[in-house]
PDB file of C-alpha atoms in Angstrom:
ATOM      1  CA  MET A  16     129.165 137.495 200.117  1.00 57.00           C
ATOM      2  CA  ARG A  17     125.989 136.307 201.668  1.00 76.00           C
ATOM      3  CA  LYS A  18     125.480 132.626 202.426  1.00 94.00           C
ATOM      4  CA  ARG A  19     122.831 131.128 200.162  1.00 97.00           C
ATOM      5  CA  VAL A  20     120.486 129.090 202.381  1.00 98.00           C
ATOM      6  CA  VAL A  21     117.524 126.915 201.508  1.00 98.00           C
ATOM      7  CA  VAL A  22     115.160 126.799 204.556  1.00 98.00           C
ATOM      8  CA  ALA A  23     112.725 123.950 204.684  1.00 97.00           C
ATOM      9  CA  LEU A  24     109.753 124.727 207.024  1.00 97.00           C
ATOM     10  CA  GLY A  25     107.761 121.872 208.671  1.00 92.00           C
ATOM     11  CA  HIS A  26     104.186 121.758 209.979  1.00 87.00           C
ATOM     12  CA  LYS A  27     105.017 123.591 213.213  1.00 87.00           C
ATOM     13  CA  ALA A  28     106.003 126.704 211.155  1.00 92.00           C
ATOM     14  CA  LEU A  29     102.609 126.830 209.496  1.00 91.00           C
ATOM     15  CA  GLY A  30      99.851 125.342 211.719  1.00 87.00           C
ATOM     16  CA  THR A  31      96.931 123.443 210.195  1.00 84.00           C
ATOM     17  CA  THR A  32      93.923 125.855 209.871  1.00 84.00           C
ATOM     18  CA  PHE A  33      93.600 129.404 208.546  1.00 85.00           C
ATOM     19  CA  PRO A  34      93.832 131.058 211.977  1.00 88.00           C
ATOM     20  CA  GLU A  35      96.533 128.675 213.131  1.00 90.00           C
ATOM     21  CA  GLN A  36      98.549 129.373 210.050  1.00 91.00           C
ATOM     22  CA  ARG A  37      98.290 133.116 210.346  1.00 90.00           C
ATOM     23  CA  ASN A  38      99.552 133.034 213.916  1.00 92.00           C
ATOM     24  CA  ALA A  39     102.230 130.471 213.272  1.00 94.00           C
ATOM     25  CA  VAL A  40     103.535 132.473 210.285  1.00 96.00           C
ATOM     26  CA  LEU A  41     103.983 135.567 212.437  1.00 96.00           C
ATOM     27  CA  HIS A  42     106.355 133.652 214.635  1.00 96.00           C
ATOM     28  CA  THR A  43     108.089 131.979 211.635  1.00 97.00           C
ATOM     29  CA  ALA A  44     108.622 135.285 209.866  1.00 97.00           C
ATOM     30  CA  SER A  45     110.504 136.611 212.838  1.00 97.00           C
ATOM     31  CA  ILE A  46     112.782 133.597 212.754  1.00 98.00           C
ATOM     32  CA  LEU A  47     113.392 133.966 208.989  1.00 98.00           C
ATOM     33  CA  ALA A  48     114.094 137.676 209.454  1.00 98.00           C
ATOM     34  CA  ASP A  49     116.680 136.760 212.093  1.00 98.00           C
ATOM     35  CA  LEU A  50     118.472 134.669 209.402  1.00 98.00           C
ATOM     36  CA  VAL A  51     118.332 137.524 206.925  1.00 97.00           C
ATOM     37  CA  GLU A  52     119.843 139.817 209.578  1.00 96.00           C
ATOM     38  CA  GLU A  53     122.701 137.306 209.962  1.00 96.00           C
ATOM     39  CA  GLY A  54     123.517 137.493 206.317  1.00 95.00           C
ATOM     40  CA  ALA A  55     121.546 134.579 204.860  1.00 97.00           C
ATOM     41  CA  GLN A  56     120.180 134.806 201.327  1.00 96.00           C
ATOM     42  CA  LEU A  57     117.011 132.818 201.732  1.00 98.00           C
ATOM     43  CA  ILE A  58     115.098 130.442 199.456  1.00 98.00           C
ATOM     44  CA  ILE A  59     112.135 129.027 201.422  1.00 98.00           C
ATOM     45  CA  THR A  60     110.240 125.789 200.968  1.00 97.00           C
ATOM     46  CA  HIS A  61     107.500 124.461 203.206  1.00 95.00           C
ATOM     47  CA  SER A  62     105.218 121.554 204.031  1.00 92.00           C
ATOM     48  CA  ASN A  63     101.564 121.536 203.040  1.00 89.00           C
ATOM     49  CA  ALA A  64      99.967 118.220 204.158  1.00 85.00           C
ATOM     50  CA  PRO A  65      97.219 119.652 206.436  1.00 84.00           C
ATOM     51  CA  GLN A  66      96.437 122.413 204.029  1.00 88.00           C
ATOM     52  CA  LEU A  67      96.348 120.052 200.964  1.00 85.00           C
ATOM     53  CA  GLY A  68      93.953 117.766 202.938  1.00 81.00           C
ATOM     54  CA  MET A  69      91.693 120.625 203.879  1.00 85.00           C
ATOM     55  CA  ILE A  70      91.483 121.946 200.271  1.00 87.00           C
ATOM     56  CA  HIS A  71      90.857 118.486 198.831  1.00 80.00           C
ATOM     57  CA  THR A  72      88.147 117.689 201.330  1.00 80.00           C
ATOM     58  CA  ALA A  73      86.399 121.059 200.896  1.00 83.00           C
ATOM     59  CA  ILE A  74      86.201 120.865 197.106  1.00 81.00           C
ATOM     60  CA  ASN A  75      85.130 117.302 197.039  1.00 74.00           C
ATOM     61  CA  GLU A  76      82.347 118.033 199.609  1.00 76.00           C
ATOM     62  CA  TYR A  77      81.253 121.003 197.383  1.00 78.00           C
ATOM     63  CA  ALA A  78      81.198 118.694 194.352  1.00 73.00           C
ATOM     64  CA  LYS A  79      78.681 116.395 196.085  1.00 72.00           C
ATOM     65  CA  THR A  80      75.951 119.056 196.079  1.00 75.00           C
ATOM     66  CA  HIS A  81      76.836 120.905 192.821  1.00 71.00           C
ATOM     67  CA  GLU A  82      77.264 119.706 189.236  1.00 66.00           C
ATOM     68  CA  THR A  83      80.990 119.960 189.136  1.00 65.00           C
ATOM     69  CA  TYR A  84      83.969 117.656 189.227  1.00 67.00           C
ATOM     70  CA  SER A  85      85.972 116.684 192.262  1.00 68.00           C
ATOM     71  CA  ALA A  86      89.396 118.193 192.636  1.00 75.00           C
ATOM     72  CA  PRO A  87      92.550 116.563 191.173  1.00 83.00           C
ATOM     73  CA  VAL A  88      95.357 116.328 193.720  1.00 86.00           C
ATOM     74  CA  ALA A  89      97.713 118.521 191.507  1.00 89.00           C
ATOM     75  CA  LEU A  90      95.230 121.396 191.602  1.00 89.00           C
ATOM     76  CA  CYS A  91      94.843 121.146 195.333  1.00 89.00           C
ATOM     77  CA  SER A  92      98.664 121.205 195.673  1.00 92.00           C
ATOM     78  CA  ALA A  93      98.780 124.299 193.498  1.00 93.00           C
ATOM     79  CA  MET A  94      96.123 126.020 195.680  1.00 93.00           C
ATOM     80  CA  SER A  95      97.996 125.211 198.833  1.00 93.00           C
ATOM     81  CA  GLN A  96     101.229 126.591 197.444  1.00 95.00           C
ATOM     82  CA  GLY A  97      99.497 129.818 196.526  1.00 95.00           C
ATOM     83  CA  TYR A  98      97.839 130.587 199.900  1.00 93.00           C
ATOM     84  CA  ILE A  99     100.730 129.381 202.025  1.00 95.00           C
ATOM     85  CA  GLY A 100     103.086 131.447 199.929  1.00 96.00           C
ATOM     86  CA  TYR A 101     100.775 134.462 200.231  1.00 96.00           C
ATOM     87  CA  ASP A 102     100.873 134.348 204.028  1.00 96.00           C
ATOM     88  CA  ILE A 103     104.654 133.798 204.222  1.00 97.00           C
ATOM     89  CA  GLN A 104     105.646 136.466 201.748  1.00 96.00           C
ATOM     90  CA  ASN A 105     103.456 139.194 203.153  1.00 97.00           C
ATOM     91  CA  THR A 106     104.322 138.411 206.785  1.00 97.00           C
ATOM     92  CA  LEU A 107     107.937 138.143 206.157  1.00 98.00           C
ATOM     93  CA  ARG A 108     107.997 141.379 204.082  1.00 97.00           C
ATOM     94  CA  SER A 109     106.261 143.241 206.905  1.00 97.00           C
ATOM     95  CA  GLU A 110     108.747 141.834 209.482  1.00 98.00           C
ATOM     96  CA  LEU A 111     111.756 142.902 207.386  1.00 98.00           C
ATOM     97  CA  LEU A 112     110.353 146.422 206.807  1.00 98.00           C
ATOM     98  CA  SER A 113     109.791 146.773 210.571  1.00 97.00           C
ATOM     99  CA  ARG A 114     113.569 146.078 210.958  1.00 97.00           C
ATOM    100  CA  GLY A 115     114.562 148.547 208.267  1.00 97.00           C
ATOM    101  CA  ILE A 116     115.291 145.940 205.708  1.00 96.00           C
ATOM    102  CA  TYR A 117     113.781 146.132 202.190  1.00 95.00           C
ATOM    103  CA  ARG A 118     113.830 142.902 200.338  1.00 93.00           C
ATOM    104  CA  THR A 119     111.349 141.607 197.774  1.00 96.00           C
ATOM    105  CA  VAL A 120     109.686 138.332 198.723  1.00 97.00           C
ATOM    106  CA  ALA A 121     108.101 136.298 195.919  1.00 97.00           C
ATOM    107  CA  THR A 122     106.331 133.017 195.670  1.00 97.00           C
ATOM    108  CA  VAL A 123     106.883 130.846 192.537  1.00 98.00           C
ATOM    109  CA  LEU A 124     104.178 128.277 191.846  1.00 97.00           C
ATOM    110  CA  THR A 125     106.475 125.236 191.389  1.00 97.00           C
ATOM    111  CA  GLN A 126     106.039 122.177 189.279  1.00 97.00           C
ATOM    112  CA  VAL A 127     108.240 119.096 189.728  1.00 97.00           C
ATOM    113  CA  THR A 128     108.488 116.378 187.081  1.00 97.00           C
ATOM    114  CA  VAL A 129     108.173 112.764 188.069  1.00 96.00           C
ATOM    115  CA  ASP A 130     108.606 109.450 186.255  1.00 96.00           C
ATOM    116  CA  PRO A 131     105.311 107.982 185.095  1.00 93.00           C
ATOM    117  CA  TYR A 132     106.851 104.499 185.603  1.00 94.00           C
ATOM    118  CA  ASP A 133     108.097 105.276 189.116  1.00 93.00           C
ATOM    119  CA  GLU A 134     107.433 102.190 191.295  1.00 93.00           C
ATOM    120  CA  ALA A 135     105.711 104.503 193.794  1.00 91.00           C
ATOM    121  CA  PHE A 136     102.657 104.690 191.558  1.00 90.00           C
ATOM    122  CA  TYR A 137     102.079 101.001 192.148  1.00 89.00           C
ATOM    123  CA  HIS A 138     102.480 101.339 195.923  1.00 89.00           C
ATOM    124  CA  PRO A 139     100.660 104.517 197.117  1.00 89.00           C
ATOM    125  CA  ILE A 140     101.388 105.497 200.755  1.00 86.00           C
ATOM    126  CA  LYS A 141     100.411 109.133 201.275  1.00 85.00           C
ATOM    127  CA  GLN A 142      96.967 109.647 202.961  1.00 82.00           C
ATOM    128  CA  ILE A 143      94.988 112.699 201.906  1.00 79.00           C
ATOM    129  CA  GLY A 144      91.557 114.136 202.645  1.00 76.00           C
ATOM    130  CA  ARG A 145      88.913 113.194 205.204  1.00 78.00           C
ATOM    131  CA  TYR A 146      87.767 109.866 206.530  1.00 81.00           C
ATOM    132  CA  MET A 147      85.108 108.162 204.381  1.00 81.00           C
ATOM    133  CA  SER A 148      82.496 105.582 204.889  1.00 83.00           C
ATOM    134  CA  ALA A 149      82.710 102.134 203.197  1.00 87.00           C
ATOM    135  CA  GLU A 150      80.224 103.252 200.574  1.00 85.00           C
ATOM    136  CA  GLU A 151      82.235 106.391 199.786  1.00 81.00           C
ATOM    137  CA  ALA A 152      85.449 104.380 199.675  1.00 83.00           C
ATOM    138  CA  ALA A 153      83.914 102.015 197.125  1.00 88.00           C
ATOM    139  CA  GLU A 154      83.006 105.000 194.920  1.00 81.00           C
ATOM    140  CA  GLU A 155      86.542 106.173 195.063  1.00 77.00           C
ATOM    141  CA  GLU A 156      87.841 102.783 194.010  1.00 85.00           C
ATOM    142  CA  LYS A 157      85.406 102.769 191.058  1.00 83.00           C
ATOM    143  CA  LYS A 158      87.158 105.919 189.899  1.00 79.00           C
ATOM    144  CA  GLY A 159      90.496 104.067 189.945  1.00 78.00           C
ATOM    145  CA  ASN A 160      91.698 105.632 193.140  1.00 82.00           C
ATOM    146  CA  TYR A 161      93.285 103.800 196.096  1.00 85.00           C
ATOM    147  CA  VAL A 162      91.843 103.750 199.597  1.00 87.00           C
ATOM    148  CA  ILE A 163      93.033 102.403 202.900  1.00 89.00           C
ATOM    149  CA  GLU A 164      91.016 101.507 206.041  1.00 89.00           C
ATOM    150  CA  GLU A 165      91.975 102.616 209.474  1.00 86.00           C
ATOM    151  CA  PRO A 166      90.157 100.467 211.996  1.00 88.00           C
ATOM    152  CA  GLY A 167      87.638 102.405 214.044  1.00 86.00           C
ATOM    153  CA  LYS A 168      88.079 105.610 211.986  1.00 88.00           C
ATOM    154  CA  GLY A 169      87.057 104.751 208.425  1.00 90.00           C
ATOM    155  CA  PHE A 170      88.656 104.882 205.016  1.00 88.00           C
ATOM    156  CA  ARG A 171      90.996 107.461 203.471  1.00 87.00           C
ATOM    157  CA  ARG A 172      92.300 107.942 199.972  1.00 84.00           C
ATOM    158  CA  ILE A 173      96.045 107.272 199.437  1.00 87.00           C
ATOM    159  CA  VAL A 174      98.271 108.479 196.613  1.00 88.00           C
ATOM    160  CA  ALA A 175     101.698 107.771 195.401  1.00 89.00           C
ATOM    161  CA  ALA A 176     104.844 109.545 196.524  1.00 91.00           C
ATOM    162  CA  PRO A 177     107.186 109.390 193.467  1.00 93.00           C
ATOM    163  CA  LYS A 178     110.740 110.736 193.471  1.00 94.00           C
ATOM    164  CA  PRO A 179     111.334 114.212 192.002  1.00 95.00           C
ATOM    165  CA  LEU A 180     113.290 114.459 188.776  1.00 95.00           C
ATOM    166  CA  ASP A 181     113.476 118.151 187.967  1.00 96.00           C
ATOM    167  CA  ILE A 182     112.045 121.488 188.957  1.00 98.00           C
ATOM    168  CA  VAL A 183     110.276 123.072 185.947  1.00 97.00           C
ATOM    169  CA  GLU A 184     110.530 126.719 187.060  1.00 98.00           C
ATOM    170  CA  ILE A 185     114.203 126.464 188.223  1.00 98.00           C
ATOM    171  CA  ASP A 186     115.448 129.086 185.725  1.00 98.00           C
ATOM    172  CA  ALA A 187     112.869 131.578 186.998  1.00 98.00           C
ATOM    173  CA  ILE A 188     113.762 130.755 190.643  1.00 98.00           C
ATOM    174  CA  ASN A 189     117.484 131.282 189.992  1.00 98.00           C
ATOM    175  CA  THR A 190     116.856 134.509 188.166  1.00 98.00           C
ATOM    176  CA  LEU A 191     114.953 135.920 191.183  1.00 98.00           C
ATOM    177  CA  VAL A 192     117.552 134.595 193.641  1.00 97.00           C
ATOM    178  CA  ASN A 193     120.473 135.961 191.688  1.00 96.00           C
ATOM    179  CA  ALA A 194     118.729 139.361 191.655  1.00 96.00           C
ATOM    180  CA  GLY A 195     118.717 139.351 195.501  1.00 94.00           C
ATOM    181  CA  ASN A 196     115.050 138.399 196.087  1.00 97.00           C
ATOM    182  CA  ILE A 197     113.811 136.027 198.787  1.00 98.00           C
ATOM    183  CA  VAL A 198     112.038 133.259 197.050  1.00 98.00           C
ATOM    184  CA  ILE A 199     109.374 130.824 198.206  1.00 98.00           C
ATOM    185  CA  ALA A 200     109.333 127.743 196.050  1.00 98.00           C
ATOM    186  CA  GLY A 201     108.671 124.002 195.913  1.00 96.00           C
ATOM    187  CA  GLY A 202     106.019 124.171 198.581  1.00 95.00           C
ATOM    188  CA  GLY A 203     104.645 120.792 199.710  1.00 93.00           C
ATOM    189  CA  GLY A 204     107.166 119.077 197.428  1.00 94.00           C
ATOM    190  CA  GLY A 205     105.907 120.925 194.404  1.00 95.00           C
ATOM    191  CA  ILE A 206     103.051 120.154 192.030  1.00 95.00           C
ATOM    192  CA  PRO A 207     103.850 116.614 190.594  1.00 95.00           C
ATOM    193  CA  VAL A 208     103.694 116.682 186.809  1.00 96.00           C
ATOM    194  CA  LEU A 209     104.263 114.248 183.962  1.00 96.00           C
ATOM    195  CA  LYS A 210     105.958 115.356 180.725  1.00 95.00           C
ATOM    196  CA  GLN A 211     103.889 114.615 177.579  1.00 92.00           C
ATOM    197  CA  ARG A 212     105.824 116.056 174.654  1.00 90.00           C
ATOM    198  CA  ASN A 213     105.460 119.821 175.047  1.00 92.00           C
ATOM    199  CA  HIS A 214     102.769 119.534 177.759  1.00 95.00           C
ATOM    200  CA  LEU A 215     102.809 118.939 181.500  1.00 96.00           C
ATOM    201  CA  LYS A 216     100.081 116.868 183.039  1.00 95.00           C
ATOM    202  CA  GLY A 217      99.320 117.014 186.830  1.00 92.00           C
ATOM    203  CA  ALA A 218      99.895 113.609 188.483  1.00 91.00           C
ATOM    204  CA  SER A 219      97.722 112.124 191.208  1.00 87.00           C
ATOM    205  CA  ALA A 220     100.515 112.025 193.672  1.00 90.00           C
ATOM    206  CA  VAL A 221     102.267 113.904 196.440  1.00 91.00           C
ATOM    207  CA  ILE A 222     106.055 114.351 196.395  1.00 93.00           C
ATOM    208  CA  GLU A 223     108.052 114.005 199.575  1.00 92.00           C
ATOM    209  CA  LYS A 224     108.765 117.580 200.527  1.00 93.00           C
ATOM    210  CA  ASP A 225     112.166 116.899 202.037  1.00 95.00           C
ATOM    211  CA  ALA A 226     113.369 115.245 198.824  1.00 95.00           C
ATOM    212  CA  VAL A 227     112.302 118.386 196.848  1.00 97.00           C
ATOM    213  CA  SER A 228     114.023 120.606 199.451  1.00 97.00           C
ATOM    214  CA  GLY A 229     117.284 118.788 198.783  1.00 97.00           C
ATOM    215  CA  ARG A 230     116.816 118.992 195.015  1.00 97.00           C
ATOM    216  CA  LEU A 231     115.975 122.643 195.177  1.00 97.00           C
ATOM    217  CA  ALA A 232     119.050 123.387 197.316  1.00 98.00           C
ATOM    218  CA  ASP A 233     121.165 121.628 194.742  1.00 97.00           C
ATOM    219  CA  LEU A 234     119.701 123.436 191.757  1.00 97.00           C
ATOM    220  CA  VAL A 235     120.061 126.916 193.272  1.00 97.00           C
ATOM    221  CA  ASP A 236     123.603 126.001 194.335  1.00 97.00           C
ATOM    222  CA  ALA A 237     122.955 126.717 197.999  1.00 98.00           C
ATOM    223  CA  ASP A 238     125.760 126.748 200.581  1.00 97.00           C
ATOM    224  CA  LEU A 239     123.424 125.330 203.311  1.00 98.00           C
ATOM    225  CA  LEU A 240     120.224 123.341 203.524  1.00 98.00           C
ATOM    226  CA  LEU A 241     118.529 124.156 206.889  1.00 98.00           C
ATOM    227  CA  ILE A 242     115.650 121.736 207.592  1.00 98.00           C
ATOM    228  CA  LEU A 243     113.500 122.909 210.490  1.00 97.00           C
ATOM    229  CA  THR A 244     111.454 120.366 212.282  1.00 94.00           C
ATOM    230  CA  ASN A 245     110.191 119.546 215.839  1.00 91.00           C
ATOM    231  CA  GLU A 246     113.506 118.299 217.303  1.00 92.00           C
ATOM    232  CA  GLU A 247     116.709 120.165 218.025  1.00 95.00           C
ATOM    233  CA  PHE A 248     118.787 117.175 216.883  1.00 95.00           C
ATOM    234  CA  VAL A 249     118.549 113.977 214.924  1.00 93.00           C
ATOM    235  CA  TYR A 250     118.487 111.082 217.378  1.00 91.00           C
ATOM    236  CA  LEU A 251     119.547 107.501 217.242  1.00 87.00           C
ATOM    237  CA  GLY A 252     117.170 105.309 219.179  1.00 77.00           C
ATOM    238  CA  TYR A 253     114.632 108.145 219.151  1.00 72.00           C
ATOM    239  CA  GLU A 254     111.730 106.151 220.639  1.00 70.00           C
ATOM    240  CA  THR A 255     113.936 104.147 223.101  1.00 73.00           C
ATOM    241  CA  GLU A 256     114.716 104.860 226.737  1.00 78.00           C
ATOM    242  CA  ASN A 257     118.216 106.191 225.826  1.00 82.00           C
ATOM    243  CA  PRO A 258     117.952 108.334 222.650  1.00 80.00           C
ATOM    244  CA  GLN A 259     121.391 109.675 221.503  1.00 89.00           C
ATOM    245  CA  PRO A 260     121.551 113.037 219.820  1.00 91.00           C
ATOM    246  CA  LEU A 261     123.839 113.356 216.775  1.00 94.00           C
ATOM    247  CA  HIS A 262     125.669 116.587 216.635  1.00 96.00           C
ATOM    248  CA  GLU A 263     127.297 115.914 213.317  1.00 95.00           C
ATOM    249  CA  MET A 264     127.649 113.250 210.665  1.00 95.00           C
ATOM    250  CA  ASN A 265     129.595 112.929 207.427  1.00 95.00           C
ATOM    251  CA  VAL A 266     127.845 111.398 204.380  1.00 95.00           C
ATOM    252  CA  GLN A 267     129.413 107.937 204.987  1.00 95.00           C
ATOM    253  CA  GLU A 268     128.151 107.871 208.609  1.00 95.00           C
ATOM    254  CA  ALA A 269     124.649 109.035 207.599  1.00 93.00           C
ATOM    255  CA  LEU A 270     124.429 106.348 204.908  1.00 94.00           C
ATOM    256  CA  ARG A 271     125.529 103.659 207.462  1.00 93.00           C
ATOM    257  CA  HIS A 272     122.783 104.776 209.788  1.00 90.00           C
ATOM    258  CA  ILE A 273     120.243 104.786 206.993  1.00 89.00           C
ATOM    259  CA  GLN A 274     121.249 101.285 205.919  1.00 90.00           C
ATOM    260  CA  ASN A 275     120.851 100.129 209.555  1.00 87.00           C
ATOM    261  CA  GLU A 276     117.329 101.661 209.553  1.00 84.00           C
ATOM    262  CA  GLU A 277     118.158 103.817 212.530  1.00 84.00           C
ATOM    263  CA  PHE A 278     115.877 106.695 211.490  1.00 81.00           C
ATOM    264  CA  GLY A 279     112.075 106.550 211.491  1.00 68.00           C
ATOM    265  CA  ARG A 280     110.805 106.033 207.934  1.00 63.00           C
ATOM    266  CA  ASP A 281     108.259 108.802 208.186  1.00 63.00           C
ATOM    267  CA  LYS A 282     110.225 111.044 210.541  1.00 77.00           C
ATOM    268  CA  MET A 283     113.883 111.798 210.203  1.00 88.00           C
ATOM    269  CA  LEU A 284     114.738 109.414 207.323  1.00 90.00           C
ATOM    270  CA  PRO A 285     113.522 111.737 204.440  1.00 92.00           C
ATOM    271  CA  LYS A 286     115.284 114.674 206.049  1.00 95.00           C
ATOM    272  CA  VAL A 287     118.595 112.867 206.373  1.00 95.00           C
ATOM    273  CA  GLU A 288     118.309 111.475 202.859  1.00 95.00           C
ATOM    274  CA  ALA A 289     117.615 114.861 201.414  1.00 96.00           C
ATOM    275  CA  SER A 290     120.688 116.280 203.314  1.00 97.00           C
ATOM    276  CA  VAL A 291     122.901 113.497 202.053  1.00 96.00           C
ATOM    277  CA  HIS A 292     121.753 114.064 198.441  1.00 96.00           C
ATOM    278  CA  PHE A 293     122.463 117.727 198.725  1.00 97.00           C
ATOM    279  CA  VAL A 294     125.847 117.733 200.305  1.00 97.00           C
ATOM    280  CA  SER A 295     127.032 114.883 198.060  1.00 96.00           C
ATOM    281  CA  GLN A 296     126.621 116.909 194.922  1.00 95.00           C
ATOM    282  CA  LYS A 297     129.429 119.438 195.498  1.00 95.00           C
ATOM    283  CA  GLU A 298     132.195 119.993 198.055  1.00 94.00           C
ATOM    284  CA  GLY A 299     131.850 122.629 200.681  1.00 93.00           C
ATOM    285  CA  ARG A 300     128.158 122.206 201.238  1.00 96.00           C
ATOM    286  CA  SER A 301     126.484 121.354 204.540  1.00 97.00           C
ATOM    287  CA  ALA A 302     123.029 120.604 205.815  1.00 98.00           C
ATOM    288  CA  ILE A 303     121.622 121.191 209.322  1.00 98.00           C
ATOM    289  CA  ILE A 304     118.522 119.550 210.860  1.00 97.00           C
ATOM    290  CA  THR A 305     117.136 121.279 213.927  1.00 97.00           C
ATOM    291  CA  SER A 306     114.001 122.789 215.463  1.00 96.00           C
ATOM    292  CA  LEU A 307     112.292 125.904 214.234  1.00 96.00           C
ATOM    293  CA  ASP A 308     113.045 127.952 217.336  1.00 96.00           C
ATOM    294  CA  LYS A 309     116.821 126.996 217.101  1.00 97.00           C
ATOM    295  CA  ALA A 310     117.184 128.107 213.407  1.00 97.00           C
ATOM    296  CA  ARG A 311     119.346 131.150 214.217  1.00 97.00           C
ATOM    297  CA  ASP A 312     121.615 129.227 216.633  1.00 97.00           C
ATOM    298  CA  ALA A 313     121.936 126.426 214.105  1.00 97.00           C
ATOM    299  CA  TYR A 314     122.849 128.882 211.324  1.00 97.00           C
ATOM    300  CA  LEU A 315     125.570 130.288 213.615  1.00 96.00           C
ATOM    301  CA  GLY A 316     126.916 126.807 214.296  1.00 95.00           C
ATOM    302  CA  LYS A 317     125.677 126.534 217.921  1.00 97.00           C
ATOM    303  CA  THR A 318     123.279 123.595 217.647  1.00 97.00           C
ATOM    304  CA  GLY A 319     121.507 121.179 215.410  1.00 97.00           C
ATOM    305  CA  THR A 320     122.670 118.088 213.591  1.00 97.00           C
ATOM    306  CA  VAL A 321     125.222 118.941 210.908  1.00 97.00           C
ATOM    307  CA  ILE A 322     125.661 116.785 207.843  1.00 97.00           C
ATOM    308  CA  SER A 323     128.741 117.477 205.717  1.00 94.00           C
TER     309      SER A 323
END
């Protein structure tokens, strides 16, 4: 029996531009192939913030000089899932074949339902796109969008970050996984959608990718959630003179640290919260948070912060 593992890739695994992504994915594919060789059945999810911003900016700039509409955030999210998945699946397939391993790798364009009454829609926090002038920001506000000013830099659009409710394509994902395929899904937190009877409408939002990673891991009944970031461990007092690495935590300890606000809100907190959600749903599960280059060692129990 292979261990079913959801691997969540961060920005380092993908880079930020087309050339950076291509080079980064070559390295990442080698790390993922190592996990396959160790017996992991992979479901892969990934970040998309730089890519989403690049697509959003490019299409909106195009719309300025052509008679067309600017790009909804949901469509930009879909585009980013497609081209990131394309790079990962082709590069990983090639890496596996070079090692004598044949395994189909497939990307599933993933939609995630959100609550239209989620409080997050009234308090947008996620910045997307390029910096704008005051005049451009005023035009955005006329459209009903939110903007925020960064002194000395300009204005940027901000969107909501609602909680994920369900993954629309989960049956298709499970069918592929159960058939032995490596699946890439939920990229960038998925495409946020609102249910309207039999229809799904894209929401002007960005879902926290770590929250969707934990939800995806639960719905595919994974044994392990492996979150790969920039640090080998989760630290207490990360930005102090004496940071303390955490080698393991149980759910109660993690919740206590969360309550005491000991994790950075935009750094480790979402990763720890996703891990806690996942391991709390069923006995025998565990989550590991570590760096990209330590993925294999973490899978083998040699490093990383283990939450169980």
